[in-house]
Short mmCIF file of C-alpha atoms in Angstrom, two decimals:
data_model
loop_
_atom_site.label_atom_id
_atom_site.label_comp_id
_atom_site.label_asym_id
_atom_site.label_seq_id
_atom_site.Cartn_x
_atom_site.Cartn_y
_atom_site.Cartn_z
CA UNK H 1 -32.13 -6.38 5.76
CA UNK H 2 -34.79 -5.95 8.11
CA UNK H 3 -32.13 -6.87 11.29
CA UNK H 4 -30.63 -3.68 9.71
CA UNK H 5 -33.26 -1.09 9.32
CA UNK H 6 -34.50 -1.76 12.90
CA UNK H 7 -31.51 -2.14 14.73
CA UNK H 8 -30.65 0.76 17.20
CA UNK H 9 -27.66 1.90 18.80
CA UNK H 10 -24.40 2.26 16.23
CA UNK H 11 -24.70 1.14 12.97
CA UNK H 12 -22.75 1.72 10.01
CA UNK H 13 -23.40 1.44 6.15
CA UNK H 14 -20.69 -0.43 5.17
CA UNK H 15 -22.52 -3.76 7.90
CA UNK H 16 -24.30 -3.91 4.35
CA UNK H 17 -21.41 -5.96 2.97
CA UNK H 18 -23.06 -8.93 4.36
CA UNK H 19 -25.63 -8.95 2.21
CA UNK H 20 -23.86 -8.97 -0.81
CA UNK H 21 -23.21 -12.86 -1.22
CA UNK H 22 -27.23 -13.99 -0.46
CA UNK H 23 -28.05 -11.03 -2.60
CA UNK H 24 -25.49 -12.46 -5.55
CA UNK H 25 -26.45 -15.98 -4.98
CA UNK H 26 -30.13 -15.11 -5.13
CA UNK H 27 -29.89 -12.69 -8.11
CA UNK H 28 -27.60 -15.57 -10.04
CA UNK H 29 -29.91 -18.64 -8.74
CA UNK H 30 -33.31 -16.20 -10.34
CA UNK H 31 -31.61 -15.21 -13.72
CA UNK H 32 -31.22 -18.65 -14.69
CA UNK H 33 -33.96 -19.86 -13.58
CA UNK H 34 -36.08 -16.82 -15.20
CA UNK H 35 -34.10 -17.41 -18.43
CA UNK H 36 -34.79 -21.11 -18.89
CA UNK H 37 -39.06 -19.94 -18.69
CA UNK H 38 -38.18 -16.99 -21.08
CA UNK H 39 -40.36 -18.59 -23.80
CA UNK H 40 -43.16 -18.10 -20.87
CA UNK H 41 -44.97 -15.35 -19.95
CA UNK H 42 -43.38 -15.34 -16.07
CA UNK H 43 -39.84 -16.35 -17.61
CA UNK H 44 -40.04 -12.76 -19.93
CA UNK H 45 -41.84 -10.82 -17.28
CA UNK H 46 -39.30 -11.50 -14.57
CA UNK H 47 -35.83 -11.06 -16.68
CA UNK H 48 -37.56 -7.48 -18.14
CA UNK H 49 -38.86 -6.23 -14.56
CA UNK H 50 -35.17 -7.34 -12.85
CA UNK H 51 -33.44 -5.69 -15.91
CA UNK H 52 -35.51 -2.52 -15.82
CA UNK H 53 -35.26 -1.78 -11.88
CA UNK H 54 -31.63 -2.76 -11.58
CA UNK H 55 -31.31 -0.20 -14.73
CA UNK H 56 -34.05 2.71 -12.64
CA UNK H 57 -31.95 2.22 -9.03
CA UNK H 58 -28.53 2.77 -10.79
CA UNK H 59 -29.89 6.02 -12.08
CA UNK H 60 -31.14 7.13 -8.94
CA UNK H 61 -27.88 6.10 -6.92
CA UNK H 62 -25.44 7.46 -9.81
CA UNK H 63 -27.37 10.65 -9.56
CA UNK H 64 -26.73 11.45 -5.59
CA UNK H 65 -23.04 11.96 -7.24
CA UNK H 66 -23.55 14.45 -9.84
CA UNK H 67 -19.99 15.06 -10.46
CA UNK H 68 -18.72 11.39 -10.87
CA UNK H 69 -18.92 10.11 -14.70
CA UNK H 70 -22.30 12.10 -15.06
CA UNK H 71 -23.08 10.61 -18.43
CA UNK H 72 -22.92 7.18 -16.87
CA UNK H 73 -26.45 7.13 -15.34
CA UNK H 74 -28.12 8.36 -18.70
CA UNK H 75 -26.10 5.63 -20.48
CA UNK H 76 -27.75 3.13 -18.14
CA UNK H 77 -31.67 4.29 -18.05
CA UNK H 78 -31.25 3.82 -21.63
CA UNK H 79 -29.69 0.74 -22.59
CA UNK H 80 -31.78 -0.68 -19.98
CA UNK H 81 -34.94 -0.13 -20.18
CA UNK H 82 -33.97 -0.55 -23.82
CA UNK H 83 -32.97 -4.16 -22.72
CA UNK H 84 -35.70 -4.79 -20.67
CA UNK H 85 -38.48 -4.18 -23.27
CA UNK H 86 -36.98 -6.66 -25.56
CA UNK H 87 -36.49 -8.96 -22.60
CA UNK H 88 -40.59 -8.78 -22.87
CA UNK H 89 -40.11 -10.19 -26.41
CA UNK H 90 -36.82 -12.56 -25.79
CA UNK H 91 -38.62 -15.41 -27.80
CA UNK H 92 -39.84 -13.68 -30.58
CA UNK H 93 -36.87 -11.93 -31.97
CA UNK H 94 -34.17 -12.89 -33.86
CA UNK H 95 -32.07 -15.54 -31.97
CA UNK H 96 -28.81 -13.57 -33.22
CA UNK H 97 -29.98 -10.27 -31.78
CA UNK H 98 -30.28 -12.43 -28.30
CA UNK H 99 -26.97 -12.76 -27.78
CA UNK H 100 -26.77 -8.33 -27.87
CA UNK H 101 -30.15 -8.25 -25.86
CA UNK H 102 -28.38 -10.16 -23.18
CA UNK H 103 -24.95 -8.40 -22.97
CA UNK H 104 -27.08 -4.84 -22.71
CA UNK H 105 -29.42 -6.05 -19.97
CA UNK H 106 -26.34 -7.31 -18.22
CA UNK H 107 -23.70 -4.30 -19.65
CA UNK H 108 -26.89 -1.86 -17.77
CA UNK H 109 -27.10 -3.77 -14.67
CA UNK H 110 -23.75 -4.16 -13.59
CA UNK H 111 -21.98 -0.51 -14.99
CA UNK H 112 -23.56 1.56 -12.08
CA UNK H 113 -21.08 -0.84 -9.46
CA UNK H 114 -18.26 -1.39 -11.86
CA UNK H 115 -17.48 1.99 -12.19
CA UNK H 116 -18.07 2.29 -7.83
CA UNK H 117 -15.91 -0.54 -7.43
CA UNK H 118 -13.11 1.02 -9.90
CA UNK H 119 -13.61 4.58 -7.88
CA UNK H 120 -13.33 2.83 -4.95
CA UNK H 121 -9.99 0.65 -5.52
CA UNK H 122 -8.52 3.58 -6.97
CA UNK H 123 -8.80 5.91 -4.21
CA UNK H 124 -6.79 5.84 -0.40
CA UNK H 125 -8.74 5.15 1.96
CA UNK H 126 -7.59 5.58 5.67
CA UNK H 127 -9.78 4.93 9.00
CA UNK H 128 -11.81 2.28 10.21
CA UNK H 129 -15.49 3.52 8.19
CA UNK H 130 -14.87 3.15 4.30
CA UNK H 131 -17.26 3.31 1.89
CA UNK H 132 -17.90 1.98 -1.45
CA UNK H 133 -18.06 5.26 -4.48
CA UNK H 134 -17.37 8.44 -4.68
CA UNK H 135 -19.15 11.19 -1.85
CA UNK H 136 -22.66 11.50 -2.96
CA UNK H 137 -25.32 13.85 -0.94
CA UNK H 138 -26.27 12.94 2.13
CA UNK H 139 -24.04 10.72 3.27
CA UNK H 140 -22.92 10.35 6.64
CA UNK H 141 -21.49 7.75 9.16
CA UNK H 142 -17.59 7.88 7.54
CA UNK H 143 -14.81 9.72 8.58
CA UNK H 144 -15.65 13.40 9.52
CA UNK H 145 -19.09 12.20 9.04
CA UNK H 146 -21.68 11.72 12.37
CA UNK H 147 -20.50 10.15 15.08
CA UNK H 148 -22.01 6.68 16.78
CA UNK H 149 -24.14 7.51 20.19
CA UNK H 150 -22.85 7.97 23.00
CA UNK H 151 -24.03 5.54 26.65
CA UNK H 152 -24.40 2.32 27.28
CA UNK H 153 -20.50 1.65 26.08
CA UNK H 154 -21.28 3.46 23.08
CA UNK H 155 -18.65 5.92 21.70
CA UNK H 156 -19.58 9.76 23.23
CA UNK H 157 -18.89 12.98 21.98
CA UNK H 158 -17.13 13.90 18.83
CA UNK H 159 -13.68 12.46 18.79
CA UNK H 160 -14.41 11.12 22.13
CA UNK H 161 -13.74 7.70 23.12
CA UNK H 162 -16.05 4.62 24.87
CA UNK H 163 -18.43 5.58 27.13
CA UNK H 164 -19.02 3.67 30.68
CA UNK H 165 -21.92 4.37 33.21
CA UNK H 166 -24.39 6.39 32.32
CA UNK H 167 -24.76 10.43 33.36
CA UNK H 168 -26.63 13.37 32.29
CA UNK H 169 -25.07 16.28 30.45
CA UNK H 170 -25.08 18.95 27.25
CA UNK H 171 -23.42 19.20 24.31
CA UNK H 172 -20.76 21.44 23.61
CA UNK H 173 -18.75 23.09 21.07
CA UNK H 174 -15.25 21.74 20.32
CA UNK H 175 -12.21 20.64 18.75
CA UNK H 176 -11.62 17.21 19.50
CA UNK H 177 -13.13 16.99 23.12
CA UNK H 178 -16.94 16.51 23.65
CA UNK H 179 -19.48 15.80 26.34
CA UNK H 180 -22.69 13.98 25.47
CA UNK H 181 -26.07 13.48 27.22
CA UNK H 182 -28.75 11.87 27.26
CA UNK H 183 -27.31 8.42 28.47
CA UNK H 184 -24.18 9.31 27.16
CA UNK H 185 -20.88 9.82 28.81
CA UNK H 186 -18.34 12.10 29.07
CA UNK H 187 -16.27 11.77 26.03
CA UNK H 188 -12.48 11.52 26.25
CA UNK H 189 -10.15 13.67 23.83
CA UNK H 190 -9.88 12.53 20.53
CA UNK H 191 -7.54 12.76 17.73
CA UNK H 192 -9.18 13.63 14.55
CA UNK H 193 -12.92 14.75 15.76
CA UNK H 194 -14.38 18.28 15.20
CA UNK H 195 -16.84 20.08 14.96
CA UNK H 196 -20.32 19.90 17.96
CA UNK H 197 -21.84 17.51 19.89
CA UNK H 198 -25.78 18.11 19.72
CA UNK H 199 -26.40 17.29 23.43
CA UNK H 200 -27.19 13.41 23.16
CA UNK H 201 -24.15 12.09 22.48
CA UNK H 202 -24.13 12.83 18.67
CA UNK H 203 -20.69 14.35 17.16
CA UNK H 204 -22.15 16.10 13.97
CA UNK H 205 -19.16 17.25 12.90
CA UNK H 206 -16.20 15.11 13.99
CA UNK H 207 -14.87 11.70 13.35
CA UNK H 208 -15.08 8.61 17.00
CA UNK H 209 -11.33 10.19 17.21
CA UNK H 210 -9.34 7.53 18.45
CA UNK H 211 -11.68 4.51 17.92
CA UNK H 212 -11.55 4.98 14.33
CA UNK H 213 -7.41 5.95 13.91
CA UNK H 214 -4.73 3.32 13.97
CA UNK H 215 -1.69 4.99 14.90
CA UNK H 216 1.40 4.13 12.67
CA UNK H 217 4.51 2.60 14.85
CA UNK H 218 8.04 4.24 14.65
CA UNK H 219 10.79 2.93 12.74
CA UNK H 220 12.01 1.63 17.03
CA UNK H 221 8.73 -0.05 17.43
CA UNK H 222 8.74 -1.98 14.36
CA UNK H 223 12.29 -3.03 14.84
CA UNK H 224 11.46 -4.52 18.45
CA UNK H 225 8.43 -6.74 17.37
CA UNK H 226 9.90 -7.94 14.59
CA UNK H 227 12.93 -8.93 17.03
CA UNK H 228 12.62 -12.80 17.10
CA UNK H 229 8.54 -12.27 16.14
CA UNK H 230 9.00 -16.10 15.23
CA UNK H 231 9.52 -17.42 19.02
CA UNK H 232 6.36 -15.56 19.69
CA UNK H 233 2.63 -15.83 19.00
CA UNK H 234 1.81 -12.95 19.47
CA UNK H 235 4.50 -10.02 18.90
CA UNK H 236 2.50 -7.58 21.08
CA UNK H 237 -0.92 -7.26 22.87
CA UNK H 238 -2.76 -3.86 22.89
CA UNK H 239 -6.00 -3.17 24.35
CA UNK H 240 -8.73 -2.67 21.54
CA UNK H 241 -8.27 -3.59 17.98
CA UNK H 242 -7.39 0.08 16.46
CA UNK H 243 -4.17 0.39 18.77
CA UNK H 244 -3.15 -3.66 17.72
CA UNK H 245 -4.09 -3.07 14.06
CA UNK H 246 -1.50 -0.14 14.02
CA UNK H 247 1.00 -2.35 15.59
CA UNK H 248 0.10 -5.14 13.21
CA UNK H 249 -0.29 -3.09 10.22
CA UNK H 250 3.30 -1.81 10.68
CA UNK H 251 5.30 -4.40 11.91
CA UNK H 252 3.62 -7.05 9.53
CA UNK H 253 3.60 -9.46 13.17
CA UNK H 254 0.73 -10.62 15.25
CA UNK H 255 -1.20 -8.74 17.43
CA UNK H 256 -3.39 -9.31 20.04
CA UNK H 257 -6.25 -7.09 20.47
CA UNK H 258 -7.33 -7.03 24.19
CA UNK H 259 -11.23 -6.30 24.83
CA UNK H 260 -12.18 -6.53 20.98
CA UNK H 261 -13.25 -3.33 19.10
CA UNK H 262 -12.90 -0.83 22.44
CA UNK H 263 -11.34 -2.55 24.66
CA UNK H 264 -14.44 -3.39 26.59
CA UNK H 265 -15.27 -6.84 26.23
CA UNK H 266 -13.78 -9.91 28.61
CA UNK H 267 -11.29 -11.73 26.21
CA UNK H 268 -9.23 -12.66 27.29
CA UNK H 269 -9.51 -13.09 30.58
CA UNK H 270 -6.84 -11.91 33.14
CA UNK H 271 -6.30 -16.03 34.11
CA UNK H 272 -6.45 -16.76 29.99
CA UNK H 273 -3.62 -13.74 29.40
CA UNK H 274 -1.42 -14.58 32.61
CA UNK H 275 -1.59 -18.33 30.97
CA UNK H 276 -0.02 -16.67 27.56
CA UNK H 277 2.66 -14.84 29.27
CA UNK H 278 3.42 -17.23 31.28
CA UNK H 279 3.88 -20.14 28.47
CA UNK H 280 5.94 -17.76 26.29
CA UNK H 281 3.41 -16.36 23.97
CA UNK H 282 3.20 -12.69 23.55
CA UNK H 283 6.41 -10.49 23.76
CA UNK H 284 5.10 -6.99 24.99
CA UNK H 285 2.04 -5.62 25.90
CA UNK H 286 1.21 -1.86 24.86
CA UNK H 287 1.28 0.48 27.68
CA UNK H 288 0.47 4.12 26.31
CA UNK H 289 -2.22 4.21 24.27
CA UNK H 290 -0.38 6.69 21.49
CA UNK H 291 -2.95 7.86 18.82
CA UNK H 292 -5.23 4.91 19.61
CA UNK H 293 -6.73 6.23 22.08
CA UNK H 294 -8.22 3.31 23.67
CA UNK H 295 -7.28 2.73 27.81
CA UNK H 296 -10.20 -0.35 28.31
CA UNK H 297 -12.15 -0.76 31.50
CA UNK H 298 -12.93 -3.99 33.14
CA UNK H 299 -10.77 -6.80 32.18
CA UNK H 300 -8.40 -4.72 30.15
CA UNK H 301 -7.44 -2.85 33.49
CA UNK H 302 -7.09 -5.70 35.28
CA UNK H 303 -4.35 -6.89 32.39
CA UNK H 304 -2.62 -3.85 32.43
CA UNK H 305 -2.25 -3.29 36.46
CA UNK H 306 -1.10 -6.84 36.58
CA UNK H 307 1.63 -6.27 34.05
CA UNK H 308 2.23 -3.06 35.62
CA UNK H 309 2.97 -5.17 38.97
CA UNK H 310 4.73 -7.95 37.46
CA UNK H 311 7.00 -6.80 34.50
CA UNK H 312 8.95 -3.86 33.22
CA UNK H 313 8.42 -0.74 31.35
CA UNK H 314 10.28 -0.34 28.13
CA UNK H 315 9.84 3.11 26.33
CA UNK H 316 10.75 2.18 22.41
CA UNK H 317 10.25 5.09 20.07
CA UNK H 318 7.21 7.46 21.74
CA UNK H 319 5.37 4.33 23.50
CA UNK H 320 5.51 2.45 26.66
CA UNK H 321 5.41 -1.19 26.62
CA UNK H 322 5.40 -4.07 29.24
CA UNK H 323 8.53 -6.38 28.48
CA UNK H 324 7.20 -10.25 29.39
CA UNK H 325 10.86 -11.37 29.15
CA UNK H 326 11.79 -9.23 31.93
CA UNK H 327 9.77 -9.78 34.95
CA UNK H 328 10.15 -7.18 37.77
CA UNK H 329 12.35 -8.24 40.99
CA UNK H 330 13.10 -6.45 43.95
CA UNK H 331 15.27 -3.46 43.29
CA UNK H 332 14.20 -3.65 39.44
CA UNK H 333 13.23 -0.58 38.09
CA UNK H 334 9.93 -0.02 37.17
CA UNK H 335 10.77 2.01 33.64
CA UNK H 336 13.90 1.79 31.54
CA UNK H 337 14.41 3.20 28.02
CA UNK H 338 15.10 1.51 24.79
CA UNK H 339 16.27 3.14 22.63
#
């Protein structure tokens, strides 16, 4: 929790997740341990306070979303606090009233994420920053939401993709394309962003455009990697993890993701990939970046000029790909098509 409040840079809500086990485990480990001291003072005082705030933050979080199941949140203030005053007197009431006392305080506690886990399993979700509920007032962060900052490899503009050295500029108005400043770099065109950049690298309007989107492969695409996928451990590489994920997501076969997230970081290596092409291990590499968006700097480059150098373009569908089982020879063009 606190590595989260004071961390700086990009950071979205949903990094919260990895709370939730500790936060079970601790909650679970200090119910039972609060409800074998009930018949004490600390035992009662604990399971009433725990019962009552769980019960006071479910009304305060149901009410940022006034429109989803607004009796809910009255429901819960009620029967818990309701719960958690007779918590105060667990030992003293009837011991066949406990067994009711026990399902309220619980009933109270857990409703308020019930009903956001049922909203949120029975609703699409698309892109790459999902949240948990319905929309609720002031959120931001998801998908059309504000952008992460731009700089120091962060992504820039709205719908603009990774940044790389560091220059001055402004914001500007736009559909898609952005500039940011401050640190931030000139952003790239995206796919789904809109709306303003608000001059440091900020998109307040618009989505990380193609950091966020996994593009869907064509019918062609999906027919090639699944092409004798099972000689292969890897069907495909792509350079960063949205362009592989809409590969992998479509096909159902393996993907590499070259650079991680953006394409940016050094795994593999050039030496560590040439070793997997060279023992048989990944089928094609993806040349255009399609919807992704994602071109990688560094190490990424280096892959894709090598396979540039050393293998042939196939164009399957509406993207480019390097074939690894055919190398290029002299006289060997550089680009066929596949249908």
């Amino acid at each position: 929790m606190v590595t989260f409040s004071f961390m700086a840079g990009i950071f979205h809500a949903y990094y919260t997740v990895a709370l939730a086990p500790a936060v079970a485990a601790v909650v679970a480990i200090g119910a039972k341990e609060a409800w074998d001291a009930r018949s004490r003072l600390l035992g009662s005082v604990t399971l009433a306070a725990a019962t009552g705030l769980a019960a006071c933050w479910s009304f305060v979080l149901l009410s940022r979303s006034a429109d989803f199941v607004p009796w809910l949140k009255w429901l819960v203030i009620v029967v818990g606090l309701t719960a958690a005053v007779l918590l105060l007197v667990i030992d003293k009431i009837h011991a066949k009233a406990v067994p009711a006392v026990v399902a309220a305080a619980l009933a109270a506690s857990l409703a308020g994420p019930a009903a956001y886990s049922l909203q949120t399993v029975s609703t699409g979700h698309t892109g790459s920053i999902v949240t948990a509920g319905p929309t609720v007032a002031g959120a931001n962060g998801g998908p059309g939401g504000q952008g992460g900052p731009g700089g120091q490899g962060g992504p820039g503009g709205q719908g603009g993709q990774m940044g790389t050295p560091p220059q001055q500029g402004t914001g500007t108005t736009g559909t898609g394309t952005g500039t940011t400043g401050n640190t931030g770099t000139t952003g790239g065109t995206g796919t789904t962003g809109t709306g303003t950049t608000d001059g440091t690298g900020r998109g307040t309007g618009g989505g990380m455009g193609g950091l966020l989107d996994a593009s869907e492969a064509s019918p062609a695409v999906v027919a090639a990697l699944q092409a004798n996928a099972s000689s292969y451990t890897w069907a495909a590489a792509a350079v960063g993890s949205q362009n592989a994920a809409g590969l992998q997501l479509s096909s159902g076969e393996a993907v590499m993701a070259i650079g991680g997230f953006n394409g940016t970081d050094p795994s593999p290596t050039l030496a560590q990939f040439q070793a997997y092409v060279t023992s048989g291990q990944i089928h094609y590499l993806l040349a255009s970046s399609g919807a992704g968006g994602q071109s990688g700097s560094g190490t990424a480059s280096q892959i894709l000029a090598w396979a540039k150098a050393n293998y042939t373009q196939v164009t399957i569908g509406s993207q480019t790909f390097y074939d690894f089982t055919q190398p290029l020879t002299s006289g060997t063009a550089s680009s066929t098509a596949t249908s």
